[in-house]
Short mmCIF file of C-alpha atoms in Angstrom, two decimals:
data_model
loop_
_atom_site.label_atom_id
_atom_site.label_comp_id
_atom_site.label_asym_id
_atom_site.label_seq_id
_atom_site.Cartn_x
_atom_site.Cartn_y
_atom_site.Cartn_z
CA MET A 5 -3.42 -1.97 -22.55
CA LYS A 6 -5.83 -1.12 -19.50
CA VAL A 7 -5.12 -2.20 -15.93
CA LEU A 8 -7.86 -2.34 -13.46
CA LEU A 9 -7.23 -0.61 -10.26
CA THR A 10 -9.45 -1.24 -7.13
CA GLY A 11 -9.33 1.23 -4.47
CA GLY A 12 -7.70 3.10 -7.54
CA ALA A 13 -8.44 6.71 -5.62
CA GLY A 14 -6.72 6.16 -2.77
CA TYR A 15 -3.19 6.40 -1.70
CA ILE A 16 -0.86 3.97 -3.22
CA GLY A 17 -3.54 3.31 -6.34
CA SER A 18 -3.20 6.71 -7.06
CA HIS A 19 0.51 6.72 -7.16
CA THR A 20 0.41 3.52 -8.88
CA ALA A 21 -1.96 4.85 -11.55
CA VAL A 22 0.62 7.74 -12.40
CA ALA A 23 3.23 5.11 -12.49
CA LEU A 24 1.21 3.24 -15.20
CA ILE A 25 0.26 6.15 -17.54
CA GLU A 26 4.15 7.07 -17.49
CA ALA A 27 5.06 3.30 -18.62
CA GLY A 28 2.40 3.23 -21.02
CA PHE A 29 -0.75 1.69 -19.65
CA GLU A 30 -4.18 2.81 -19.53
CA PRO A 31 -5.41 2.86 -15.82
CA VAL A 32 -8.74 2.39 -14.98
CA LEU A 33 -10.00 3.43 -11.69
CA LEU A 34 -12.52 1.80 -9.68
CA ASP A 35 -13.29 2.68 -6.10
CA ASN A 36 -16.40 3.59 -3.38
CA PHE A 37 -14.50 6.52 -1.83
CA ALA A 38 -14.52 4.72 1.69
CA ASN A 39 -10.99 5.70 2.28
CA SER A 40 -10.25 8.22 -0.52
CA HIS A 41 -11.96 11.11 -1.93
CA PRO A 42 -13.23 12.46 -5.40
CA VAL A 43 -10.87 15.16 -5.78
CA VAL A 44 -7.77 12.62 -6.57
CA LEU A 45 -9.28 12.25 -9.87
CA ASP A 46 -8.87 15.74 -10.38
CA ARG A 47 -5.55 16.01 -9.24
CA LEU A 48 -4.37 12.64 -11.45
CA ALA A 49 -5.46 14.56 -14.83
CA ARG A 50 -3.21 17.80 -13.72
CA ILE A 51 -0.32 15.51 -12.89
CA THR A 52 -0.81 13.04 -16.13
CA GLY A 53 -2.62 15.41 -18.48
CA GLN A 54 -5.07 12.96 -19.06
CA THR A 55 -8.96 11.63 -17.43
CA MET A 56 -8.69 8.18 -16.36
CA PRO A 57 -11.53 6.46 -16.90
CA PHE A 58 -13.64 5.75 -13.25
CA GLU A 59 -16.25 3.45 -11.87
CA GLN A 60 -17.56 4.14 -8.60
CA GLY A 61 -18.69 0.98 -7.00
CA ASP A 62 -17.98 -1.44 -4.07
CA VAL A 63 -15.92 -4.61 -5.00
CA LEU A 64 -18.06 -6.18 -2.77
CA ASP A 65 -20.67 -6.09 -5.39
CA THR A 66 -19.50 -8.80 -7.56
CA PRO A 67 -22.24 -8.66 -10.53
CA TRP A 68 -21.38 -5.09 -11.05
CA VAL A 69 -17.10 -5.82 -10.76
CA GLU A 70 -18.12 -8.62 -13.52
CA ASP A 71 -19.38 -5.68 -15.46
CA VAL A 72 -16.69 -3.44 -15.40
CA LEU A 73 -14.30 -6.39 -16.30
CA ARG A 74 -16.32 -6.89 -19.41
CA ARG A 75 -16.77 -3.25 -20.31
CA HIS A 76 -12.94 -2.72 -19.91
CA ARG A 77 -11.29 -5.85 -20.57
CA PRO A 78 -8.38 -5.20 -18.47
CA VAL A 79 -5.12 -6.89 -19.34
CA GLY A 80 -4.58 -7.32 -15.38
CA VAL A 81 -6.01 -6.12 -12.04
CA ILE A 82 -4.10 -4.61 -9.26
CA HIS A 83 -6.21 -5.05 -6.04
CA PHE A 84 -5.53 -2.29 -3.58
CA ALA A 85 -9.28 -2.00 -2.16
CA GLY A 86 -9.52 -2.76 1.51
CA ASP A 87 -9.30 -1.24 4.73
CA LYS A 88 -5.87 -0.99 6.28
CA ALA A 89 -5.64 0.61 9.93
CA VAL A 90 -3.96 -2.18 12.41
CA GLY A 91 -5.94 -0.52 15.45
CA GLU A 92 -9.07 -0.66 14.13
CA SER A 93 -8.81 -3.58 13.02
CA VAL A 94 -8.65 -4.79 16.84
CA ALA A 95 -11.59 -3.10 17.46
CA LEU A 96 -13.79 -4.03 14.44
CA PRO A 97 -12.37 -7.41 13.47
CA LEU A 98 -15.99 -8.34 11.69
CA LYS A 99 -15.54 -5.17 9.37
CA TYR A 100 -11.82 -6.04 8.38
CA PHE A 101 -12.76 -9.59 7.76
CA HIS A 102 -15.93 -8.58 5.42
CA ASN A 103 -14.11 -5.74 3.37
CA ASN A 104 -10.75 -7.62 3.04
CA ILE A 105 -11.33 -11.09 2.98
CA GLY A 106 -15.17 -10.66 1.21
CA GLY A 107 -14.01 -8.14 -1.23
CA ALA A 108 -11.11 -10.66 -2.27
CA VAL A 109 -13.12 -13.31 -2.90
CA SER A 110 -15.68 -10.90 -4.58
CA LEU A 111 -13.32 -10.13 -6.93
CA LEU A 112 -11.63 -13.11 -7.77
CA ARG A 113 -15.11 -14.52 -8.63
CA ALA A 114 -15.95 -11.87 -11.13
CA MET A 115 -12.39 -12.09 -12.63
CA GLU A 116 -12.61 -16.34 -12.90
CA ALA A 117 -16.33 -15.61 -14.34
CA VAL A 118 -15.53 -13.56 -16.79
CA HIS A 119 -12.39 -15.84 -17.45
CA ALA A 120 -14.70 -18.71 -18.09
CA GLN A 121 -16.78 -16.54 -20.67
CA ASP A 122 -12.84 -15.68 -22.60
CA PRO A 123 -10.52 -18.70 -21.72
CA SER A 124 -8.22 -17.21 -23.89
CA THR A 125 -7.23 -14.44 -21.55
CA ALA A 126 -5.21 -15.59 -18.58
CA PRO A 127 -6.33 -13.81 -15.40
CA THR A 128 -3.68 -11.45 -14.12
CA LEU A 129 -3.45 -9.97 -10.27
CA VAL A 130 -1.24 -8.22 -8.68
CA PHE A 131 -1.93 -8.08 -4.65
CA SER A 132 -1.48 -5.56 -2.35
CA SER A 133 -0.27 -7.52 0.82
CA SER A 134 1.67 -6.34 3.58
CA ALA A 135 4.90 -7.29 5.60
CA THR A 136 2.09 -7.66 8.35
CA VAL A 137 1.99 -11.27 7.45
CA TYR A 138 5.36 -11.84 9.06
CA GLY A 139 4.08 -11.12 12.56
CA ASP A 140 6.99 -10.72 15.24
CA PRO A 141 10.12 -12.03 13.00
CA ALA A 142 12.75 -13.88 14.72
CA THR A 143 15.74 -11.83 12.80
CA VAL A 144 15.98 -9.07 10.21
CA PRO A 145 16.31 -8.42 6.91
CA ILE A 146 13.00 -10.47 6.43
CA THR A 147 12.96 -12.60 3.81
CA GLU A 148 9.77 -14.15 1.76
CA ASP A 149 10.55 -17.65 3.35
CA PHE A 150 10.17 -16.71 7.13
CA PRO A 151 7.22 -17.93 8.64
CA ARG A 152 3.96 -16.74 8.65
CA SER A 153 2.07 -15.31 11.54
CA HIS A 154 -0.29 -12.41 12.45
CA THR A 155 -0.77 -9.99 15.38
CA ASN A 156 -4.11 -8.54 14.00
CA PRO A 157 -6.81 -8.67 12.15
CA TYR A 158 -5.68 -6.51 9.35
CA GLY A 159 -2.42 -8.87 9.22
CA HIS A 160 -4.69 -11.87 9.52
CA SER A 161 -6.97 -10.76 6.80
CA LYS A 162 -3.79 -10.41 4.52
CA LEU A 163 -2.25 -13.66 5.28
CA VAL A 164 -5.84 -15.66 4.57
CA ILE A 165 -6.01 -13.78 1.05
CA GLU A 166 -2.53 -15.01 0.27
CA ASP A 167 -3.59 -18.64 1.06
CA MET A 168 -6.88 -17.87 -0.79
CA LEU A 169 -4.45 -16.58 -3.65
CA THR A 170 -1.89 -19.84 -3.14
CA ALA A 171 -5.15 -22.41 -3.38
CA LEU A 172 -6.77 -20.44 -6.08
CA CYS A 173 -2.94 -20.68 -8.21
CA ALA A 174 -3.13 -24.63 -7.42
CA ALA A 175 -6.80 -25.18 -8.91
CA ARG A 176 -6.54 -23.00 -11.92
CA PRO A 177 -3.17 -22.71 -13.22
CA ALA A 178 -3.80 -20.27 -15.94
CA TRP A 179 -4.20 -17.51 -13.13
CA ARG A 180 -0.77 -15.55 -12.71
CA VAL A 181 -0.36 -13.59 -9.37
CA GLY A 182 1.98 -11.50 -8.25
CA THR A 183 1.92 -10.93 -4.37
CA LEU A 184 3.25 -7.65 -3.02
CA ARG A 185 4.42 -7.71 0.76
CA TYR A 186 4.85 -3.56 1.57
CA PHE A 187 6.73 -2.59 4.50
CA ASN A 188 6.15 0.77 5.41
CA PRO A 189 4.78 3.32 2.64
CA VAL A 190 5.38 7.12 3.36
CA GLY A 191 6.61 10.26 0.86
CA ALA A 192 4.12 11.67 -1.68
CA HIS A 193 4.36 12.30 -5.53
CA PRO A 194 6.73 15.02 -5.92
CA SER A 195 4.08 17.46 -7.57
CA GLY A 196 2.53 18.27 -4.01
CA LEU A 197 -0.75 17.57 -5.80
CA ILE A 198 -1.37 13.63 -4.08
CA GLY A 199 -0.52 12.33 -1.08
CA GLU A 200 -1.69 10.37 2.08
CA ASP A 201 -4.59 11.59 3.66
CA PRO A 202 -5.38 9.65 6.74
CA ALA A 203 -9.07 9.85 8.16
CA GLY A 204 -8.86 11.16 12.20
CA ILE A 205 -5.86 10.38 13.67
CA PRO A 206 -3.24 8.81 11.66
CA ASN A 207 -2.17 5.20 12.25
CA ASN A 208 1.48 5.31 10.77
CA LEU A 209 4.20 7.37 11.60
CA MET A 210 5.07 9.71 8.64
CA PRO A 211 1.62 11.19 8.07
CA TYR A 212 1.68 11.78 12.37
CA VAL A 213 5.02 13.40 12.18
CA ALA A 214 3.96 15.72 8.76
CA GLN A 215 0.56 16.85 10.97
CA VAL A 216 2.86 18.05 14.20
CA ALA A 217 5.32 20.07 11.77
CA VAL A 218 2.31 21.65 9.94
CA GLY A 219 0.51 22.84 13.36
CA GLN A 220 -2.30 20.63 13.83
CA ARG A 221 -1.10 18.13 16.55
CA GLU A 222 0.77 19.52 19.56
CA HIS A 223 3.49 16.73 19.43
CA LEU A 224 4.53 12.98 18.85
CA ASN A 225 4.06 9.96 20.83
CA VAL A 226 7.03 8.07 20.18
CA TYR A 227 6.40 4.67 22.11
CA GLY A 228 8.71 3.19 24.02
CA ASN A 229 12.60 4.38 24.12
CA ASP A 230 14.06 0.97 25.68
CA TYR A 231 14.08 -1.46 22.37
CA PRO A 232 17.56 -3.33 21.64
CA THR A 233 17.81 -0.53 18.49
CA PRO A 234 21.12 1.73 18.65
CA ASP A 235 18.84 4.56 19.77
CA GLY A 236 16.12 2.47 22.10
CA THR A 237 13.15 3.43 19.41
CA GLY A 238 11.67 0.84 16.59
CA VAL A 239 13.01 0.68 13.69
CA ARG A 240 11.18 0.11 10.48
CA ASP A 241 11.67 -0.17 6.98
CA TYR A 242 10.08 3.09 5.21
CA ILE A 243 9.69 3.01 1.53
CA HIS A 244 8.88 6.03 -0.71
CA VAL A 245 5.20 5.57 -2.52
CA GLN A 246 7.08 6.69 -5.65
CA ASP A 247 9.09 3.61 -5.24
CA LEU A 248 6.44 1.32 -4.04
CA ALA A 249 4.42 2.09 -7.18
CA ALA A 250 7.17 1.15 -9.32
CA GLY A 251 6.91 -2.29 -7.71
CA HIS A 252 3.86 -2.82 -9.13
CA VAL A 253 4.51 -1.62 -12.44
CA ALA A 254 7.24 -4.23 -12.80
CA ALA A 255 4.96 -6.81 -11.07
CA ILE A 256 2.66 -6.45 -13.97
CA GLN A 257 4.87 -6.35 -16.62
CA ALA A 258 6.75 -9.45 -15.37
CA LEU A 259 3.01 -11.40 -15.01
CA LEU A 260 2.14 -9.88 -18.71
CA SER A 261 5.72 -11.42 -20.24
CA ARG A 262 6.53 -14.52 -18.32
CA GLY A 263 3.31 -15.88 -17.12
CA GLU A 264 4.83 -17.53 -13.58
CA SER A 265 3.37 -16.30 -10.50
CA PHE A 266 5.21 -15.20 -7.36
CA THR A 267 5.55 -13.32 -3.62
CA VAL A 268 7.94 -10.47 -3.30
CA ASN A 269 9.02 -7.81 -0.55
CA LEU A 270 9.02 -4.65 -1.58
CA GLY A 271 11.64 -2.58 0.79
CA THR A 272 14.61 -0.75 0.84
CA GLY A 273 16.46 -3.65 2.91
CA SER A 274 17.15 -0.88 5.50
CA GLY A 275 15.94 0.37 8.62
CA HIS A 276 15.41 3.63 10.16
CA SER A 277 14.18 4.25 14.24
CA VAL A 278 11.52 6.52 14.92
CA LEU A 279 13.99 9.56 15.72
CA ASP A 280 15.57 8.96 12.52
CA VAL A 281 12.16 10.16 10.96
CA VAL A 282 11.80 13.07 13.44
CA ARG A 283 15.33 14.16 12.83
CA ALA A 284 15.16 13.74 8.72
CA PHE A 285 11.05 15.27 9.08
CA GLU A 286 12.83 18.47 10.99
CA LYS A 287 15.44 18.93 8.17
CA ALA A 288 12.68 18.80 5.42
CA SER A 289 10.56 21.06 7.12
CA GLY A 290 12.70 23.57 8.96
CA ARG A 291 10.15 22.80 11.86
CA PRO A 292 10.53 21.42 15.19
CA VAL A 293 8.68 17.94 15.58
CA PRO A 294 8.35 17.77 19.51
CA TYR A 295 7.67 14.38 20.92
CA ARG A 296 7.25 12.68 24.29
CA ILE A 297 8.03 9.28 25.53
CA ALA A 298 5.34 7.28 25.99
CA PRO A 299 5.33 3.31 26.85
CA ARG A 300 5.33 0.66 24.59
CA ARG A 301 2.22 -0.30 22.38
CA ALA A 302 1.18 -4.36 23.10
CA GLY A 303 2.33 -5.77 19.73
CA ASP A 304 4.77 -3.37 18.35
CA VAL A 305 8.30 -5.17 17.36
CA ALA A 306 11.62 -4.00 17.92
CA GLN A 307 12.74 -3.60 14.38
CA CYS A 308 11.64 -4.93 10.84
CA TRP A 309 13.17 -4.44 7.94
CA ALA A 310 13.11 -6.25 4.29
CA ASP A 311 15.40 -8.61 2.15
CA PRO A 312 14.49 -7.14 -1.13
CA ALA A 313 16.87 -9.74 -3.43
CA ARG A 314 13.93 -11.53 -4.58
CA ALA A 315 11.98 -8.51 -6.14
CA SER A 316 15.28 -7.67 -7.64
CA ARG A 317 15.73 -10.93 -9.17
CA LEU A 318 12.49 -11.44 -10.49
CA LEU A 319 11.20 -7.57 -11.09
CA GLY A 320 14.65 -6.03 -11.82
CA TRP A 321 13.14 -3.61 -9.21
CA GLN A 322 14.85 -2.08 -6.63
CA ALA A 323 13.79 0.86 -4.16
CA LYS A 324 15.82 4.04 -5.23
CA LEU A 325 14.88 7.09 -3.02
CA THR A 326 16.30 8.17 0.13
CA LEU A 327 14.71 8.65 3.76
CA ASP A 328 15.51 12.43 3.18
CA GLN A 329 13.65 12.24 -0.14
CA MET A 330 10.87 10.79 1.66
CA CYS A 331 10.83 13.50 4.26
CA ALA A 332 10.80 16.29 1.35
CA ASP A 333 8.20 15.06 -0.46
CA ALA A 334 5.44 14.32 2.32
CA TRP A 335 6.64 17.73 3.79
CA ARG A 336 5.55 19.38 0.08
CA TRP A 337 2.16 17.63 0.38
CA GLN A 338 1.37 18.07 3.48
CA SER A 339 2.48 21.77 3.56
CA ALA A 340 0.48 22.52 0.61
CA ASN A 341 -2.49 20.64 1.68
CA PRO A 342 -2.66 20.93 5.51
CA ASN A 343 -5.93 19.42 5.60
CA GLY A 344 -5.15 16.80 3.09
CA TYR A 345 -7.83 16.60 0.29
CA LYS A 346 -10.70 18.30 2.17
CA GLY A 347 -9.33 21.57 1.36
#
């Protein structure tokens, strides 16, 4: 059974492609390489022993996406494609609204057009959402029925797409949609062949720590050490990308078997501070990670972690890998690929 992955050559998409093959699916990857690299396709072939079907193009091109869907006839689509840097979204809001919201509209229109020609198959979509839709939560852990808000254009784009999917399912009962709200994906495939390769200065903690450990950057800036947390630094729910990939497999399987839409958190259910991550990465790499305390950043929250009980109940899924494993796999990837996919 084919599953189309938009943004399939990206960080989470590539790991999910491997997990889908291991579960007996045939991934079809769609990407324009805006946030990924062509060498990923060769790495995936080395890991899986298979050459995955690949379509190069932009999800904003609706007629082309329709053509891809008609040619491959996937049983479902997992939508990863989009921009994801919070800081960049504040500086370039129109880019995020155009690419993220516009890309989702284009994909949905293409899926609806194909379904109209063949109503025998139900449109099935897994959407890559984010815990940013919770804004600054009043308490933790965060359940799926918490109030939603946004503190930046990236989070706003995810929230708008969620609302769009809700409206679409209300208007088109045949649609089956699984919305997955990620917390903080980190780590890499245990082979060290694929991992997170941010362009420019990393926006997320783990790749920045990894670049400090490998010697690419002098030190880590820790933004605030006066939060009401055990060591004063921000606490987040870090989830291994392998566990996250397994969550996507469980989501597509649940949609295909039960046909009921759902929204779930994908997180571990516990939090780690910035300094917890620093210490765990020093242990995994055997190298120091120098850091400096800097002022708090506007928009950062003290602590944020998931209640993943609904994902366990609906999908039979739970995160299994520890922070030590996240750091070990991230270090294996970073040390073997100090410049990412660029050699």
